[in-house]
Amino acid sequence: MLYGTSKIYAFVDESGSSGWDLDNPDVGSHFIVSAIIVEEDQLQELRSKLETIKQEFFPHSEMKSSALGNDIDRRKRLLAKCFNLPFYIYTCIVDKANIRHWPGMEYKKTFYKHINKQLYNALKTSYPKLTICADQMGTESFMESFALYIENNTERDLFAETDFGFEDSKNEIIIQLADIVSGSLRREFDRTMPQPPFNFTRMFKRKILLADHFPYAWQDYINPNPEERKEFDNDISRICLEQATAFLEKHADDTDAEDRARVITLRFLLSQMVNNPTDYIRTRDILKHLESFDLDMWSMQGFRNKVIAKMRDEDVLITSSPHGYKIPTSEAELYSFIDHGNSIAVPMLSRLVKCRDIIRQKTVGKVDLFNRNEYTNLRKYMEAQEE
């Protein structure tokens, strides 16, 4: 896992075009940027094992998603060889159809700026100190725009150990892996790609630290299978997604450890909402996910109080059950959450009232346990119930 004092490296490459002829396969409906996340002390091992894989699949050239093309079996076999290697994935999946009418999007500079912000905020929140390596032979204008964006937005005192550099992918095999990851994701999401689609996110679920869908167009991304659809509610999903998105926008620039933990947790829950909308995420799996971002200070109770509860206090709708946490996608999940709270809160409040009433009665009104200032809200709530 990516924790401790080891320096983090992000090897970035992209797939797609900034053009707007969305039905043209050479342009495409999506623009994908992916980062291969690696600890410094695992770089040598990863490069060595990737070289072995390259000799099997690309003995005379660099590994390229475009060279794999429509050969899905070969793509799957290559990726299966990579699955247990020491790296993780961050990806930003841009659906151009949902932003084409945004002001200024006809200009490449504006298009890149929006993606730069998304990518920068994700990496900055996750890894305050890292080295970013990008393919200088790819869509160079995008990578150059990203380098300039980092330079203009980085606070030097906080990011003194953050570096950005270009590498020729021919000389950096981890960038070749980023190329294949971005290309494979584009085959999954881009509507111009040949069928059948390639479900990379399902195959690499345990490797993907975060899949950022930009913008959060719930109706395009949240697509439960037929067995799950009967429980799925479009309106509930939209409302809950809007609440989560508002929180992320508000806290995008936060750097405090607790704030980072909330943002990363919520992004993780949203990623699950997109890919497996009816599944809960266990608390221990979220804690392991936070460890990947050097946030391993949480007990389960501390996580509930400092992360989940604080987000709920800011109007983020998160349901919980014995199976874990999730962003709600149905009324049934909301009622399950209310039922759970009702089974705990109402009996507890009843016990508090009984305790207060017994003491108040036996002391002939001299001691009212609800009269302290710190219990003002509790007292007002109880008085409202008595009216």
Coordinates of C-alpha atoms in Angstrom, one line a residue:
M1 CA 0.0 0.0 0.0
L2 CA 1.0 3.6 -0.6
Y3 CA 1.8 4.9 2.8
G4 CA 4.7 5.9 5.0
T5 CA 7.5 8.2 4.1
S6 CA 8.2 6.8 0.6
K7 CA 8.0 9.3 -2.2
I8 CA 5.1 8.8 -4.6
Y9 CA 5.3 8.8 -8.4
A10 CA 2.5 9.4 -10.8
F11 CA 3.1 8.4 -14.5
V12 CA 0.5 10.1 -16.6
D13 CA -0.8 9.5 -20.1
E14 CA -4.0 10.1 -22.0
S15 CA -6.3 8.7 -24.7
G16 CA -8.6 10.7 -26.9
S17 CA -8.8 14.1 -28.6
S18 CA -10.0 17.6 -27.7
G19 CA -12.1 17.7 -30.9
W20 CA -15.9 17.8 -31.0
D21 CA -16.8 15.5 -33.9
L22 CA -18.0 13.0 -31.3
D23 CA -19.2 10.4 -33.7
N24 CA -15.8 10.2 -35.4
P25 CA -13.7 7.3 -34.0
D26 CA -10.6 9.4 -34.5
V27 CA -12.0 12.0 -32.2
G28 CA -14.3 10.0 -29.9
S29 CA -16.9 10.8 -27.3
H30 CA -14.5 10.6 -24.3
F31 CA -11.1 11.9 -23.2
I32 CA -9.3 9.8 -20.6
V33 CA -6.3 10.7 -18.4
S34 CA -4.8 8.0 -16.2
A35 CA -2.0 8.0 -13.7
I36 CA 0.0 4.9 -12.6
I37 CA 0.7 5.5 -8.9
V38 CA 3.9 3.9 -7.5
E39 CA 6.0 4.1 -4.4
E40 CA 9.6 5.1 -5.0
D41 CA 11.0 2.0 -3.5
Q42 CA 8.9 -0.2 -5.9
L43 CA 9.9 1.5 -9.1
Q44 CA 12.7 -0.9 -9.9
E45 CA 10.6 -3.9 -9.3
L46 CA 7.7 -2.6 -11.4
R47 CA 9.9 -1.6 -14.3
S48 CA 11.7 -5.0 -14.3
K49 CA 8.5 -7.0 -14.3
L50 CA 6.9 -4.8 -17.0
E51 CA 10.0 -5.4 -19.2
T52 CA 9.4 -9.1 -18.9
I53 CA 5.7 -8.6 -19.9
K54 CA 6.8 -6.4 -22.8
Q55 CA 9.1 -9.0 -24.2
E56 CA 6.2 -11.4 -24.3
F57 CA 3.7 -9.1 -26.0
F58 CA 5.9 -6.3 -27.7
P59 CA 9.4 -7.8 -28.2
H60 CA 10.4 -5.2 -30.8
S61 CA 8.4 -2.1 -29.9
E62 CA 7.0 -0.1 -27.0
M63 CA 3.7 -1.2 -25.5
K64 CA 0.8 0.8 -27.0
S65 CA -2.9 0.5 -26.6
S66 CA -3.4 1.4 -30.2
A67 CA -1.2 -1.6 -31.2
L68 CA -3.5 -3.9 -29.2
G69 CA -6.4 -2.4 -31.1
N70 CA -9.5 -4.6 -31.3
D71 CA -7.7 -7.7 -30.1
I72 CA -9.5 -7.9 -26.8
D73 CA -8.1 -11.4 -25.9
R74 CA -4.6 -10.1 -26.2
R75 CA -5.4 -7.0 -24.3
K76 CA -6.9 -9.0 -21.4
R77 CA -3.9 -11.4 -21.3
L78 CA -1.5 -8.5 -21.1
L79 CA -3.4 -6.7 -18.4
A80 CA -3.9 -10.0 -16.4
K81 CA -0.1 -10.3 -16.3
C82 CA 0.0 -6.7 -14.8
F83 CA -2.6 -7.2 -12.2
N84 CA -0.4 -8.3 -9.3
L85 CA 2.4 -5.7 -10.0
P86 CA 3.1 -3.0 -7.4
F87 CA 1.0 -0.1 -8.7
Y88 CA -2.4 1.6 -8.4
I89 CA -4.5 3.7 -10.8
Y90 CA -6.1 7.1 -10.7
T91 CA -8.1 8.0 -13.8
C92 CA -10.2 10.9 -15.0
I93 CA -13.0 9.9 -17.5
V94 CA -14.3 12.9 -19.4
D95 CA -17.6 12.6 -21.3
K96 CA -17.2 15.4 -23.9
A97 CA -20.9 15.3 -24.8
N98 CA -21.8 16.6 -21.3
I99 CA -19.5 19.6 -21.5
R100 CA -19.5 20.5 -25.2
H101 CA -22.0 23.4 -24.6
W102 CA -20.0 24.9 -21.6
P103 CA -18.7 28.4 -22.4
G104 CA -15.4 28.4 -24.3
M105 CA -15.3 24.7 -24.9
E106 CA -14.7 25.2 -28.6
Y107 CA -11.2 26.4 -27.6
K108 CA -8.7 23.6 -26.8
K109 CA -7.1 25.8 -24.0
T110 CA -10.4 26.0 -22.1
F111 CA -11.1 22.2 -22.6
Y112 CA -7.7 21.4 -21.2
K113 CA -8.0 23.8 -18.3
H114 CA -11.1 22.0 -17.0
I115 CA -9.4 18.6 -17.1
N116 CA -6.2 20.1 -15.6
K117 CA -8.2 21.4 -12.6
Q118 CA -9.8 18.0 -12.1
L119 CA -6.6 16.1 -12.4
Y120 CA -4.6 18.5 -10.3
N121 CA -7.2 18.6 -7.4
A122 CA -7.3 14.8 -7.3
L123 CA -3.6 14.3 -7.2
K124 CA -3.0 17.3 -4.8
T125 CA -5.6 16.1 -2.4
S126 CA -4.3 12.6 -2.4
Y127 CA -0.5 13.1 -2.5
P128 CA 0.8 16.5 -1.3
K129 CA 4.3 15.4 -2.2
L130 CA 4.9 13.5 -5.4
T131 CA 6.7 13.4 -8.7
I132 CA 4.6 13.5 -11.9
C133 CA 6.0 12.0 -15.1
A134 CA 4.2 12.6 -18.4
D135 CA 4.7 11.3 -21.9
Q136 CA 6.3 14.0 -24.0
M137 CA 5.4 12.2 -27.2
G138 CA 1.7 12.0 -26.5
T139 CA -0.8 14.8 -26.7
E140 CA 2.0 17.2 -25.9
S141 CA -0.2 20.3 -25.7
F142 CA -2.3 18.8 -23.0
M143 CA 0.7 17.7 -20.9
E144 CA 2.3 21.1 -21.4
S145 CA -0.9 22.8 -20.3
F146 CA -1.0 20.5 -17.2
A147 CA 2.6 21.3 -16.3
L148 CA 1.8 25.1 -16.6
Y149 CA -1.4 24.6 -14.5
I150 CA 0.6 23.0 -11.7
E151 CA 3.2 25.7 -11.8
N152 CA 0.5 28.4 -11.6
N153 CA -1.5 26.8 -8.8
T154 CA 1.1 25.1 -6.6
E155 CA 1.8 26.7 -3.2
R156 CA 5.6 26.2 -3.0
D157 CA 5.7 25.9 0.8
L158 CA 3.3 23.0 0.8
F159 CA 4.5 21.3 -2.4
A160 CA 8.2 21.8 -2.2
E161 CA 8.7 18.1 -3.0
T162 CA 6.4 18.1 -6.0
D163 CA 8.0 17.8 -9.4
F164 CA 6.8 17.6 -12.9
G165 CA 8.8 16.3 -15.8
F166 CA 8.5 14.8 -19.4
E167 CA 9.8 11.4 -20.3
D168 CA 9.8 9.8 -23.7
S169 CA 7.5 6.8 -23.4
K170 CA 10.1 4.7 -25.3
N171 CA 12.4 5.1 -22.4
E172 CA 9.9 4.8 -19.6
I173 CA 7.9 1.6 -19.6
I174 CA 5.5 2.7 -16.8
I175 CA 4.2 5.5 -19.1
Q176 CA 3.6 2.7 -21.6
L177 CA 1.4 1.0 -19.0
A178 CA -0.4 4.3 -18.4
D179 CA -1.0 4.4 -22.2
I180 CA -2.6 0.9 -22.2
V181 CA -4.7 1.7 -19.1
S182 CA -6.1 5.0 -20.6
G183 CA -6.7 3.2 -24.0
S184 CA -8.4 0.3 -22.3
L185 CA -10.7 2.7 -20.3
R186 CA -11.5 4.6 -23.5
R187 CA -12.6 1.3 -25.1
E188 CA -14.9 0.8 -22.2
F189 CA -16.5 4.2 -22.1
D190 CA -16.1 5.8 -25.6
R191 CA -19.3 5.4 -27.6
T192 CA -17.4 5.3 -30.9
M193 CA -15.3 2.3 -29.9
P194 CA -16.0 -1.1 -31.6
Q195 CA -18.2 -3.5 -29.8
P196 CA -18.2 -5.6 -27.6
P197 CA -17.0 -3.1 -25.0
F198 CA -14.0 -4.0 -22.8
N199 CA -14.9 -3.7 -19.1
F200 CA -11.6 -2.6 -17.7
T201 CA -13.0 -1.1 -14.4
R202 CA -14.5 -4.4 -13.4
M203 CA -11.3 -6.3 -14.2
F204 CA -9.1 -3.8 -12.4
K205 CA -11.5 -2.9 -9.6
R206 CA -8.9 -3.6 -6.8
K207 CA -6.2 -1.6 -8.6
I208 CA -8.3 1.6 -9.2
L209 CA -7.9 3.9 -6.3
L210 CA -10.2 6.5 -7.9
A211 CA -12.1 6.8 -11.1
D212 CA -13.2 10.4 -11.5
H213 CA -16.1 10.8 -14.0
F214 CA -16.2 14.4 -15.3
P215 CA -18.7 15.9 -15.1
Y216 CA -20.8 13.8 -12.7
A217 CA -23.6 13.0 -15.2
W218 CA -25.4 10.5 -13.1
Q219 CA -27.9 9.4 -15.8
D220 CA -25.0 8.4 -18.1
Y221 CA -22.8 6.6 -15.7
I222 CA -25.0 4.9 -13.1
N223 CA -26.4 2.0 -15.0
P224 CA -27.4 -1.0 -12.8
N225 CA -27.9 -4.4 -14.3
P226 CA -31.5 -5.6 -15.0
E227 CA -31.7 -7.5 -11.7
E228 CA -30.8 -4.3 -9.7
R229 CA -32.8 -1.8 -11.8
K230 CA -36.1 -2.6 -10.0
E231 CA -34.6 -1.1 -6.8
F232 CA -33.0 1.8 -8.6
D233 CA -34.5 5.3 -8.3
N234 CA -33.3 8.0 -10.7
D235 CA -34.6 10.9 -8.6
I236 CA -33.0 9.6 -5.4
S237 CA -29.7 9.0 -7.2
R238 CA -29.7 12.5 -8.7
I239 CA -30.4 14.2 -5.4
C240 CA -27.7 12.3 -3.5
L241 CA -25.2 12.8 -6.3
E242 CA -25.9 16.5 -6.3
Q243 CA -25.3 16.7 -2.5
A244 CA -22.0 14.8 -2.8
T245 CA -20.8 16.9 -5.7
A246 CA -21.6 20.1 -3.8
F247 CA -19.4 18.9 -0.9
L248 CA -16.5 18.0 -3.2
E249 CA -16.6 21.4 -4.9
K250 CA -16.7 23.2 -1.6
H251 CA -13.7 21.3 -0.1
A252 CA -11.6 20.8 -3.3
D253 CA -8.8 22.9 -2.0
D254 CA -8.7 21.6 1.6
T255 CA -5.4 20.2 2.8
D256 CA -6.0 19.3 6.4
A257 CA -5.8 15.5 7.0
E258 CA -9.4 15.2 8.2
D259 CA -10.6 17.2 5.3
R260 CA -8.6 15.1 2.8
A261 CA -10.0 11.9 4.4
R262 CA -13.6 13.1 3.9
V263 CA -12.9 14.1 0.2
I264 CA -11.1 10.8 -0.6
T265 CA -13.8 8.8 1.2
L266 CA -16.6 10.5 -0.7
R267 CA -14.8 10.1 -4.0
F268 CA -14.5 6.4 -3.2
L269 CA -18.2 6.1 -2.4
L270 CA -19.1 7.9 -5.6
S271 CA -16.8 5.6 -7.6
Q272 CA -18.7 2.6 -6.1
M273 CA -22.0 4.3 -6.8
V274 CA -21.0 4.6 -10.5
N275 CA -19.6 1.1 -10.9
N276 CA -21.7 -1.0 -8.4
P277 CA -24.6 1.2 -7.5
T278 CA -26.4 -1.3 -5.2
D279 CA -23.3 -2.5 -3.2
Y280 CA -22.1 -1.2 0.1
I281 CA -18.4 -0.6 1.0
R282 CA -17.2 -2.1 4.3
T283 CA -15.6 0.2 6.8
R284 CA -12.4 -1.7 6.8
D285 CA -12.2 -1.4 3.0
I286 CA -12.6 2.3 3.2
L287 CA -9.9 2.5 5.9
K288 CA -7.5 0.5 3.7
H289 CA -8.3 2.9 0.9
L290 CA -7.4 5.8 3.1
E291 CA -4.1 4.1 4.0
S292 CA -3.3 4.3 0.3
F293 CA -3.2 8.0 0.6
D294 CA -1.1 8.1 3.8
L295 CA -4.2 8.5 6.0
D296 CA -3.9 5.5 8.3
M297 CA -4.6 7.2 11.6
W298 CA -8.2 6.2 11.9
S299 CA -9.9 3.7 14.3
M300 CA -13.4 2.6 13.1
Q301 CA -15.1 4.8 15.7
G302 CA -12.9 7.8 14.8
F303 CA -13.7 7.3 11.2
R304 CA -17.4 7.2 11.9
N305 CA -17.2 10.4 14.1
K306 CA -14.7 12.5 12.1
V307 CA -15.3 11.4 8.5
I308 CA -18.8 10.0 8.0
A309 CA -20.6 12.1 10.6
K310 CA -19.0 15.3 9.6
M311 CA -20.0 14.8 5.9
R312 CA -23.6 14.1 7.0
D313 CA -23.5 17.3 9.0
E314 CA -22.8 19.1 5.8
D315 CA -25.8 17.5 4.0
V316 CA -24.0 14.6 2.3
L317 CA -26.5 11.7 2.1
I318 CA -24.7 8.5 3.1
T319 CA -26.6 5.4 4.2
S320 CA -25.1 2.7 6.4
S321 CA -26.0 -0.9 7.2
P322 CA -24.1 -3.9 8.7
H323 CA -22.6 -4.2 5.2
G324 CA -21.0 -0.8 5.2
Y325 CA -21.6 2.6 3.6
K326 CA -22.9 3.8 0.3
I327 CA -24.5 6.8 -1.6
P328 CA -28.2 6.0 -1.7
T329 CA -29.7 5.0 -5.1
S330 CA -33.2 4.0 -3.9
E331 CA -35.9 4.8 -1.4
A332 CA -35.5 1.4 0.1
E333 CA -31.9 2.2 1.1
L334 CA -33.0 5.5 2.6
Y335 CA -35.8 3.8 4.6
S336 CA -33.3 1.1 5.7
F337 CA -31.1 3.9 7.0
I338 CA -34.0 5.6 8.8
D339 CA -35.1 2.3 10.3
H340 CA -31.6 1.7 11.6
G341 CA -31.4 5.2 13.1
N342 CA -34.9 4.9 14.5
S343 CA -34.1 1.6 16.3
I344 CA -31.1 3.3 18.0
A345 CA -32.1 6.9 18.5
V346 CA -35.7 6.5 19.8
P347 CA -34.9 4.0 22.5
M348 CA -31.9 6.0 23.6
L349 CA -33.9 9.3 23.8
S350 CA -36.6 7.4 25.7
R351 CA -34.0 6.3 28.2
L352 CA -32.6 9.8 28.6
V353 CA -36.1 11.2 29.3
K354 CA -36.8 8.5 31.9
C355 CA -33.5 9.2 33.6
R356 CA -34.2 13.0 33.7
D357 CA -37.8 12.5 34.8
I358 CA -36.9 10.1 37.7
I359 CA -34.3 12.5 39.1
R360 CA -36.4 15.5 38.6
Q361 CA -39.3 13.8 40.4
K362 CA -37.3 12.4 43.3
T363 CA -35.6 15.8 43.9
V364 CA -38.9 17.7 43.7
G365 CA -37.7 19.6 40.6
K366 CA -34.4 20.7 42.2
V367 CA -32.3 18.7 39.7
D368 CA -33.2 18.9 36.0
L369 CA -30.5 17.1 34.0
F370 CA -31.5 18.8 30.8
N371 CA -30.9 22.3 32.2
R372 CA -27.2 22.5 31.5
N373 CA -26.2 24.8 28.6
E374 CA -24.6 21.9 26.7
Y375 CA -27.9 20.1 26.6
T376 CA -29.9 23.1 25.2
N377 CA -30.6 21.4 21.9
L378 CA -31.7 18.2 23.6
R379 CA -34.0 20.1 25.9
K380 CA -35.6 22.0 23.0
Y381 CA -36.1 18.8 21.1
M382 CA -37.8 17.1 24.1
E383 CA -40.0 20.1 24.8
A384 CA -41.1 20.1 21.1
Q385 CA -42.1 16.5 21.4
E386 CA -44.2 17.3 24.5
E387 CA -46.2 20.0 22.8

